[in-house]
PDB file of N, CA, C and O in Angstrom:
ATOM      1  N   MET A   1      52.700  15.594 121.012  1.00 68.00           N
ATOM      2  CA  MET A   1      51.365  16.044 121.386  1.00 68.00           C
ATOM      3  C   MET A   1      50.819  15.122 122.491  1.00 68.00           C
ATOM      4  O   MET A   1      50.953  13.912 122.420  1.00 68.00           O
ATOM      5  N   GLU A   2      50.204  15.731 123.460  1.00 74.00           N
ATOM      6  CA  GLU A   2      49.635  15.004 124.607  1.00 74.00           C
ATOM      7  C   GLU A   2      48.415  14.192 124.164  1.00 74.00           C
ATOM      8  O   GLU A   2      47.544  14.688 123.455  1.00 74.00           O
ATOM      9  N   LYS A   3      48.364  12.946 124.575  1.00 90.00           N
ATOM     10  CA  LYS A   3      47.216  12.078 124.275  1.00 90.00           C
ATOM     11  C   LYS A   3      46.126  12.332 125.316  1.00 90.00           C
ATOM     12  O   LYS A   3      46.367  12.214 126.512  1.00 90.00           O
ATOM     13  N   LEU A   4      44.956  12.711 124.860  1.00 96.00           N
ATOM     14  CA  LEU A   4      43.833  12.992 125.746  1.00 96.00           C
ATOM     15  C   LEU A   4      42.849  11.831 125.719  1.00 96.00           C
ATOM     16  O   LEU A   4      42.471  11.361 124.653  1.00 96.00           O
ATOM     17  N   ASP A   5      42.418  11.396 126.900  1.00 97.00           N
ATOM     18  CA  ASP A   5      41.379  10.379 126.945  1.00 97.00           C
ATOM     19  C   ASP A   5      40.018  11.060 127.128  1.00 97.00           C
ATOM     20  O   ASP A   5      39.921  12.288 127.171  1.00 97.00           O
ATOM     21  N   ALA A   6      38.979  10.261 127.227  1.00 97.00           N
ATOM     22  CA  ALA A   6      37.620  10.801 127.316  1.00 97.00           C
ATOM     23  C   ALA A   6      37.425  11.673 128.556  1.00 97.00           C
ATOM     24  O   ALA A   6      36.735  12.698 128.493  1.00 97.00           O
ATOM     25  N   ILE A   7      38.036  11.297 129.661  1.00 98.00           N
ATOM     26  CA  ILE A   7      37.879  12.090 130.887  1.00 98.00           C
ATOM     27  C   ILE A   7      38.577  13.435 130.741  1.00 98.00           C
ATOM     28  O   ILE A   7      38.030  14.471 131.140  1.00 98.00           O
ATOM     29  N   ASP A   8      39.783  13.450 130.163  1.00 98.00           N
ATOM     30  CA  ASP A   8      40.467  14.720 129.914  1.00 98.00           C
ATOM     31  C   ASP A   8      39.593  15.642 129.063  1.00 98.00           C
ATOM     32  O   ASP A   8      39.466  16.833 129.343  1.00 98.00           O
ATOM     33  N   LYS A   9      39.001  15.082 128.034  1.00 97.00           N
ATOM     34  CA  LYS A   9      38.150  15.884 127.140  1.00 97.00           C
ATOM     35  C   LYS A   9      36.927  16.418 127.877  1.00 97.00           C
ATOM     36  O   LYS A   9      36.514  17.556 127.661  1.00 97.00           O
ATOM     37  N   GLN A  10      36.351  15.607 128.781  1.00 98.00           N
ATOM     38  CA  GLN A  10      35.219  16.077 129.577  1.00 98.00           C
ATOM     39  C   GLN A  10      35.639  17.219 130.496  1.00 98.00           C
ATOM     40  O   GLN A  10      34.928  18.215 130.619  1.00 98.00           O
ATOM     41  N   ILE A  11      36.786  17.068 131.139  1.00 98.00           N
ATOM     42  CA  ILE A  11      37.288  18.123 132.021  1.00 98.00           C
ATOM     43  C   ILE A  11      37.447  19.422 131.247  1.00 98.00           C
ATOM     44  O   ILE A  11      37.020  20.487 131.699  1.00 98.00           O
ATOM     45  N   LEU A  12      38.043  19.338 130.075  1.00 97.00           N
ATOM     46  CA  LEU A  12      38.228  20.534 129.249  1.00 97.00           C
ATOM     47  C   LEU A  12      36.895  21.155 128.858  1.00 97.00           C
ATOM     48  O   LEU A  12      36.742  22.384 128.879  1.00 97.00           O
ATOM     49  N   MET A  13      35.925  20.323 128.530  1.00 97.00           N
ATOM     50  CA  MET A  13      34.602  20.824 128.159  1.00 97.00           C
ATOM     51  C   MET A  13      33.963  21.579 129.327  1.00 97.00           C
ATOM     52  O   MET A  13      33.453  22.685 129.159  1.00 97.00           O
ATOM     53  N   PHE A  14      34.017  20.988 130.519  1.00 97.00           N
ATOM     54  CA  PHE A  14      33.421  21.647 131.679  1.00 97.00           C
ATOM     55  C   PHE A  14      34.144  22.945 132.021  1.00 97.00           C
ATOM     56  O   PHE A  14      33.513  23.931 132.381  1.00 97.00           O
ATOM     57  N   LEU A  15      35.458  22.961 131.898  1.00 97.00           N
ATOM     58  CA  LEU A  15      36.207  24.184 132.180  1.00 97.00           C
ATOM     59  C   LEU A  15      35.927  25.266 131.137  1.00 97.00           C
ATOM     60  O   LEU A  15      35.911  26.448 131.468  1.00 97.00           O
ATOM     61  N   GLN A  16      35.708  24.861 129.890  1.00 95.00           N
ATOM     62  CA  GLN A  16      35.354  25.845 128.871  1.00 95.00           C
ATOM     63  C   GLN A  16      33.984  26.450 129.155  1.00 95.00           C
ATOM     64  O   GLN A  16      33.767  27.635 128.918  1.00 95.00           O
ATOM     65  N   GLU A  17      33.072  25.641 129.654  1.00 94.00           N
ATOM     66  CA  GLU A  17      31.741  26.150 129.994  1.00 94.00           C
ATOM     67  C   GLU A  17      31.803  27.091 131.179  1.00 94.00           C
ATOM     68  O   GLU A  17      31.112  28.105 131.202  1.00 94.00           O
ATOM     69  N   SER A  18      32.618  26.752 132.177  1.00 94.00           N
ATOM     70  CA  SER A  18      32.747  27.601 133.360  1.00 94.00           C
ATOM     71  C   SER A  18      34.078  27.335 134.059  1.00 94.00           C
ATOM     72  O   SER A  18      34.235  26.314 134.724  1.00 94.00           O
ATOM     73  N   ALA A  19      34.979  28.259 133.910  1.00 93.00           N
ATOM     74  CA  ALA A  19      36.287  28.135 134.562  1.00 93.00           C
ATOM     75  C   ALA A  19      36.180  28.337 136.065  1.00 93.00           C
ATOM     76  O   ALA A  19      37.150  28.144 136.787  1.00 93.00           O
ATOM     77  N   LYS A  20      34.991  28.725 136.550  1.00 95.00           N
ATOM     78  CA  LYS A  20      34.796  28.922 137.975  1.00 95.00           C
ATOM     79  C   LYS A  20      34.512  27.623 138.723  1.00 95.00           C
ATOM     80  O   LYS A  20      34.500  27.609 139.947  1.00 95.00           O
ATOM     81  N   LEU A  21      34.301  26.529 137.992  1.00 96.00           N
ATOM     82  CA  LEU A  21      34.072  25.245 138.658  1.00 96.00           C
ATOM     83  C   LEU A  21      35.300  24.875 139.479  1.00 96.00           C
ATOM     84  O   LEU A  21      36.431  25.017 139.019  1.00 96.00           O
ATOM     85  N   ASN A  22      35.067  24.406 140.691  1.00 97.00           N
ATOM     86  CA  ASN A  22      36.209  23.965 141.485  1.00 97.00           C
ATOM     87  C   ASN A  22      36.496  22.490 141.201  1.00 97.00           C
ATOM     88  O   ASN A  22      35.723  21.797 140.540  1.00 97.00           O
ATOM     89  N   THR A  23      37.613  22.028 141.711  1.00 98.00           N
ATOM     90  CA  THR A  23      38.048  20.659 141.430  1.00 98.00           C
ATOM     91  C   THR A  23      37.041  19.625 141.908  1.00 98.00           C
ATOM     92  O   THR A  23      36.791  18.627 141.232  1.00 98.00           O
ATOM     93  N   LYS A  24      36.423  19.867 143.048  1.00 98.00           N
ATOM     94  CA  LYS A  24      35.427  18.927 143.574  1.00 98.00           C
ATOM     95  C   LYS A  24      34.233  18.809 142.627  1.00 98.00           C
ATOM     96  O   LYS A  24      33.736  17.708 142.373  1.00 98.00           O
ATOM     97  N   GLU A  25      33.780  19.934 142.093  1.00 98.00           N
ATOM     98  CA  GLU A  25      32.651  19.917 141.156  1.00 98.00           C
ATOM     99  C   GLU A  25      33.017  19.190 139.869  1.00 98.00           C
ATOM    100  O   GLU A  25      32.226  18.393 139.357  1.00 98.00           O
ATOM    101  N   ILE A  26      34.205  19.459 139.358  1.00 98.00           N
ATOM    102  CA  ILE A  26      34.643  18.787 138.131  1.00 98.00           C
ATOM    103  C   ILE A  26      34.773  17.291 138.368  1.00 98.00           C
ATOM    104  O   ILE A  26      34.317  16.479 137.559  1.00 98.00           O
ATOM    105  N   ALA A  27      35.376  16.916 139.486  1.00 98.00           N
ATOM    106  CA  ALA A  27      35.542  15.500 139.812  1.00 98.00           C
ATOM    107  C   ALA A  27      34.196  14.787 139.834  1.00 98.00           C
ATOM    108  O   ALA A  27      34.053  13.687 139.287  1.00 98.00           O
ATOM    109  N   SER A  28      33.219  15.411 140.452  1.00 98.00           N
ATOM    110  CA  SER A  28      31.882  14.821 140.525  1.00 98.00           C
ATOM    111  C   SER A  28      31.272  14.644 139.140  1.00 98.00           C
ATOM    112  O   SER A  28      30.659  13.617 138.845  1.00 98.00           O
ATOM    113  N   LYS A  29      31.460  15.629 138.279  1.00 98.00           N
ATOM    114  CA  LYS A  29      30.875  15.579 136.938  1.00 98.00           C
ATOM    115  C   LYS A  29      31.507  14.513 136.049  1.00 98.00           C
ATOM    116  O   LYS A  29      30.841  13.968 135.174  1.00 98.00           O
ATOM    117  N   VAL A  30      32.797  14.232 136.263  1.00 98.00           N
ATOM    118  CA  VAL A  30      33.480  13.256 135.410  1.00 98.00           C
ATOM    119  C   VAL A  30      33.642  11.888 136.063  1.00 98.00           C
ATOM    120  O   VAL A  30      34.219  10.975 135.475  1.00 98.00           O
ATOM    121  N   GLY A  31      33.157  11.740 137.298  1.00 98.00           N
ATOM    122  CA  GLY A  31      33.180  10.447 137.968  1.00 98.00           C
ATOM    123  C   GLY A  31      34.518  10.077 138.589  1.00 98.00           C
ATOM    124  O   GLY A  31      34.864   8.893 138.652  1.00 98.00           O
ATOM    125  N   LEU A  32      35.254  11.084 139.038  1.00 98.00           N
ATOM    126  CA  LEU A  32      36.523  10.839 139.714  1.00 98.00           C
ATOM    127  C   LEU A  32      36.456  11.384 141.133  1.00 98.00           C
ATOM    128  O   LEU A  32      35.560  12.148 141.471  1.00 98.00           O
ATOM    129  N   THR A  33      37.436  10.995 141.943  1.00 98.00           N
ATOM    130  CA  THR A  33      37.595  11.658 143.230  1.00 98.00           C
ATOM    131  C   THR A  33      38.421  12.922 142.998  1.00 98.00           C
ATOM    132  O   THR A  33      38.957  13.142 141.910  1.00 98.00           O
ATOM    133  N   VAL A  34      38.543  13.734 144.033  1.00 98.00           N
ATOM    134  CA  VAL A  34      39.173  15.039 143.885  1.00 98.00           C
ATOM    135  C   VAL A  34      40.646  14.942 143.470  1.00 98.00           C
ATOM    136  O   VAL A  34      41.087  15.666 142.570  1.00 98.00           O
ATOM    137  N   THR A  35      41.403  14.059 144.094  1.00 98.00           N
ATOM    138  CA  THR A  35      42.843  14.005 143.812  1.00 98.00           C
ATOM    139  C   THR A  35      43.160  13.671 142.356  1.00 98.00           C
ATOM    140  O   THR A  35      43.948  14.387 141.724  1.00 98.00           O
ATOM    141  N   PRO A  36      42.576  12.625 141.757  1.00 98.00           N
ATOM    142  CA  PRO A  36      42.886  12.368 140.347  1.00 98.00           C
ATOM    143  C   PRO A  36      42.404  13.487 139.417  1.00 98.00           C
ATOM    144  O   PRO A  36      43.067  13.795 138.421  1.00 98.00           O
ATOM    145  N   ALA A  37      41.277  14.104 139.746  1.00 98.00           N
ATOM    146  CA  ALA A  37      40.799  15.223 138.927  1.00 98.00           C
ATOM    147  C   ALA A  37      41.782  16.383 139.004  1.00 98.00           C
ATOM    148  O   ALA A  37      42.139  16.980 137.986  1.00 98.00           O
ATOM    149  N   TYR A  38      42.258  16.689 140.213  1.00 98.00           N
ATOM    150  CA  TYR A  38      43.235  17.753 140.413  1.00 98.00           C
ATOM    151  C   TYR A  38      44.513  17.464 139.625  1.00 98.00           C
ATOM    152  O   TYR A  38      45.047  18.343 138.942  1.00 98.00           O
ATOM    153  N   GLU A  39      44.986  16.237 139.699  1.00 98.00           N
ATOM    154  CA  GLU A  39      46.212  15.861 138.988  1.00 98.00           C
ATOM    155  C   GLU A  39      46.050  15.982 137.478  1.00 98.00           C
ATOM    156  O   GLU A  39      46.962  16.421 136.774  1.00 98.00           O
ATOM    157  N   ARG A  40      44.889  15.613 136.975  1.00 98.00           N
ATOM    158  CA  ARG A  40      44.639  15.744 135.533  1.00 98.00           C
ATOM    159  C   ARG A  40      44.627  17.212 135.110  1.00 98.00           C
ATOM    160  O   ARG A  40      45.201  17.581 134.083  1.00 98.00           O
ATOM    161  N   ILE A  41      43.953  18.052 135.889  1.00 98.00           N
ATOM    162  CA  ILE A  41      43.900  19.478 135.563  1.00 98.00           C
ATOM    163  C   ILE A  41      45.304  20.074 135.589  1.00 98.00           C
ATOM    164  O   ILE A  41      45.689  20.822 134.678  1.00 98.00           O
ATOM    165  N   LYS A  42      46.090  19.742 136.595  1.00 98.00           N
ATOM    166  CA  LYS A  42      47.465  20.250 136.685  1.00 98.00           C
ATOM    167  C   LYS A  42      48.301  19.764 135.501  1.00 98.00           C
ATOM    168  O   LYS A  42      49.124  20.508 134.964  1.00 98.00           O
ATOM    169  N   ARG A  43      48.108  18.504 135.071  1.00 97.00           N
ATOM    170  CA  ARG A  43      48.835  17.991 133.906  1.00 97.00           C
ATOM    171  C   ARG A  43      48.435  18.743 132.646  1.00 97.00           C
ATOM    172  O   ARG A  43      49.283  19.109 131.822  1.00 97.00           O
ATOM    173  N   LEU A  44      47.131  19.010 132.498  1.00 97.00           N
ATOM    174  CA  LEU A  44      46.655  19.759 131.331  1.00 97.00           C
ATOM    175  C   LEU A  44      47.231  21.181 131.328  1.00 97.00           C
ATOM    176  O   LEU A  44      47.532  21.730 130.265  1.00 97.00           O
ATOM    177  N   GLU A  45      47.404  21.759 132.501  1.00 97.00           N
ATOM    178  CA  GLU A  45      48.016  23.090 132.604  1.00 97.00           C
ATOM    179  C   GLU A  45      49.517  23.024 132.302  1.00 97.00           C
ATOM    180  O   GLU A  45      50.040  23.830 131.529  1.00 97.00           O
ATOM    181  N   SER A  46      50.203  22.060 132.903  1.00 96.00           N
ATOM    182  CA  SER A  46      51.667  22.002 132.754  1.00 96.00           C
ATOM    183  C   SER A  46      52.107  21.640 131.338  1.00 96.00           C
ATOM    184  O   SER A  46      53.187  22.028 130.911  1.00 96.00           O
ATOM    185  N   THR A  47      51.274  20.904 130.617  1.00 96.00           N
ATOM    186  CA  THR A  47      51.611  20.556 129.231  1.00 96.00           C
ATOM    187  C   THR A  47      51.183  21.637 128.248  1.00 96.00           C
ATOM    188  O   THR A  47      51.451  21.526 127.056  1.00 96.00           O
ATOM    189  N   GLY A  48      50.518  22.678 128.744  1.00 95.00           N
ATOM    190  CA  GLY A  48      50.135  23.794 127.880  1.00 95.00           C
ATOM    191  C   GLY A  48      48.808  23.618 127.167  1.00 95.00           C
ATOM    192  O   GLY A  48      48.422  24.465 126.366  1.00 95.00           O
ATOM    193  N   ILE A  49      48.107  22.527 127.437  1.00 96.00           N
ATOM    194  CA  ILE A  49      46.786  22.354 126.823  1.00 96.00           C
ATOM    195  C   ILE A  49      45.839  23.403 127.382  1.00 96.00           C
ATOM    196  O   ILE A  49      45.088  24.028 126.643  1.00 96.00           O
ATOM    197  N   ILE A  50      45.884  23.602 128.691  1.00 97.00           N
ATOM    198  CA  ILE A  50      45.180  24.737 129.302  1.00 97.00           C
ATOM    199  C   ILE A  50      46.222  25.840 129.419  1.00 97.00           C
ATOM    200  O   ILE A  50      47.201  25.705 130.159  1.00 97.00           O
ATOM    201  N   LYS A  51      46.006  26.913 128.666  1.00 96.00           N
ATOM    202  CA  LYS A  51      46.981  27.997 128.647  1.00 96.00           C
ATOM    203  C   LYS A  51      46.685  29.059 129.689  1.00 96.00           C
ATOM    204  O   LYS A  51      47.591  29.635 130.268  1.00 96.00           O
ATOM    205  N   ASN A  52      45.401  29.342 129.890  1.00 95.00           N
ATOM    206  CA  ASN A  52      45.034  30.470 130.724  1.00 95.00           C
ATOM    207  C   ASN A  52      43.565  30.356 131.094  1.00 95.00           C
ATOM    208  O   ASN A  52      42.796  29.678 130.420  1.00 95.00           O
ATOM    209  N   TYR A  53      43.202  31.033 132.144  1.00 94.00           N
ATOM    210  CA  TYR A  53      41.801  31.167 132.528  1.00 94.00           C
ATOM    211  C   TYR A  53      41.444  32.628 132.332  1.00 94.00           C
ATOM    212  O   TYR A  53      42.204  33.509 132.746  1.00 94.00           O
ATOM    213  N   THR A  54      40.310  32.891 131.705  1.00 91.00           N
ATOM    214  CA  THR A  54      39.950  34.272 131.409  1.00 91.00           C
ATOM    215  C   THR A  54      38.525  34.577 131.833  1.00 91.00           C
ATOM    216  O   THR A  54      37.729  33.677 132.108  1.00 91.00           O
ATOM    217  N   VAL A  55      38.231  35.857 131.843  1.00 90.00           N
ATOM    218  CA  VAL A  55      36.892  36.347 132.140  1.00 90.00           C
ATOM    219  C   VAL A  55      36.418  37.125 130.920  1.00 90.00           C
ATOM    220  O   VAL A  55      37.166  37.927 130.356  1.00 90.00           O
ATOM    221  N   ILE A  56      35.194  36.879 130.504  1.00 90.00           N
ATOM    222  CA  ILE A  56      34.611  37.624 129.390  1.00 90.00           C
ATOM    223  C   ILE A  56      33.624  38.617 129.979  1.00 90.00           C
ATOM    224  O   ILE A  56      32.690  38.235 130.685  1.00 90.00           O
ATOM    225  N   LEU A  57      33.863  39.882 129.706  1.00 93.00           N
ATOM    226  CA  LEU A  57      33.023  40.941 130.246  1.00 93.00           C
ATOM    227  C   LEU A  57      31.923  41.313 129.273  1.00 93.00           C
ATOM    228  O   LEU A  57      32.086  41.216 128.061  1.00 93.00           O
ATOM    229  N   ASP A  58      30.800  41.757 129.813  1.00 95.00           N
ATOM    230  CA  ASP A  58      29.694  42.258 129.002  1.00 95.00           C
ATOM    231  C   ASP A  58      29.879  43.765 128.869  1.00 95.00           C
ATOM    232  O   ASP A  58      29.608  44.522 129.794  1.00 95.00           O
ATOM    233  N   ASN A  59      30.377  44.191 127.701  1.00 94.00           N
ATOM    234  CA  ASN A  59      30.675  45.607 127.480  1.00 94.00           C
ATOM    235  C   ASN A  59      29.463  46.499 127.608  1.00 94.00           C
ATOM    236  O   ASN A  59      29.573  47.627 128.102  1.00 94.00           O
ATOM    237  N   SER A  60      28.291  46.023 127.198  1.00 93.00           N
ATOM    238  CA  SER A  60      27.099  46.873 127.283  1.00 93.00           C
ATOM    239  C   SER A  60      26.741  47.162 128.734  1.00 93.00           C
ATOM    240  O   SER A  60      26.273  48.250 129.060  1.00 93.00           O
ATOM    241  N   LYS A  61      26.977  46.220 129.608  1.00 94.00           N
ATOM    242  CA  LYS A  61      26.701  46.450 131.033  1.00 94.00           C
ATOM    243  C   LYS A  61      27.740  47.350 131.693  1.00 94.00           C
ATOM    244  O   LYS A  61      27.514  47.904 132.743  1.00 94.00           O
ATOM    245  N   LEU A  62      28.881  47.471 131.032  1.00 95.00           N
ATOM    246  CA  LEU A  62      29.927  48.368 131.507  1.00 95.00           C
ATOM    247  C   LEU A  62      29.812  49.764 130.885  1.00 95.00           C
ATOM    248  O   LEU A  62      30.631  50.626 131.148  1.00 95.00           O
ATOM    249  N   GLY A  63      28.808  49.934 130.025  1.00 93.00           N
ATOM    250  CA  GLY A  63      28.595  51.226 129.380  1.00 93.00           C
ATOM    251  C   GLY A  63      29.529  51.461 128.219  1.00 93.00           C
ATOM    252  O   GLY A  63      29.790  52.604 127.847  1.00 93.00           O
ATOM    253  N   LYS A  64      30.044  50.403 127.615  1.00 88.00           N
ATOM    254  CA  LYS A  64      30.932  50.523 126.477  1.00 88.00           C
ATOM    255  C   LYS A  64      30.295  49.880 125.261  1.00 88.00           C
ATOM    256  O   LYS A  64      29.544  48.925 125.369  1.00 88.00           O
ATOM    257  N   SER A  65      30.636  50.397 124.088  1.00 76.00           N
ATOM    258  CA  SER A  65      30.075  49.817 122.860  1.00 76.00           C
ATOM    259  C   SER A  65      31.049  48.840 122.249  1.00 76.00           C
ATOM    260  O   SER A  65      32.201  48.780 122.567  1.00 76.00           O
TER     261      SER A  65
END
């Protein structure tokens, strides 16, 4: 199992809140520069901790129940 530090956990939290955040925004929020933030996100993806990015639709706005 991959060992996560506090910054990894923060990155995951921000991505769960909004997967639309870009690497620069995430880096700023966690106190890193862009390159280390990018490398951490790629590591989280390659190890399977981040499995997928999804979109949640509002069915009522689409006219579906």
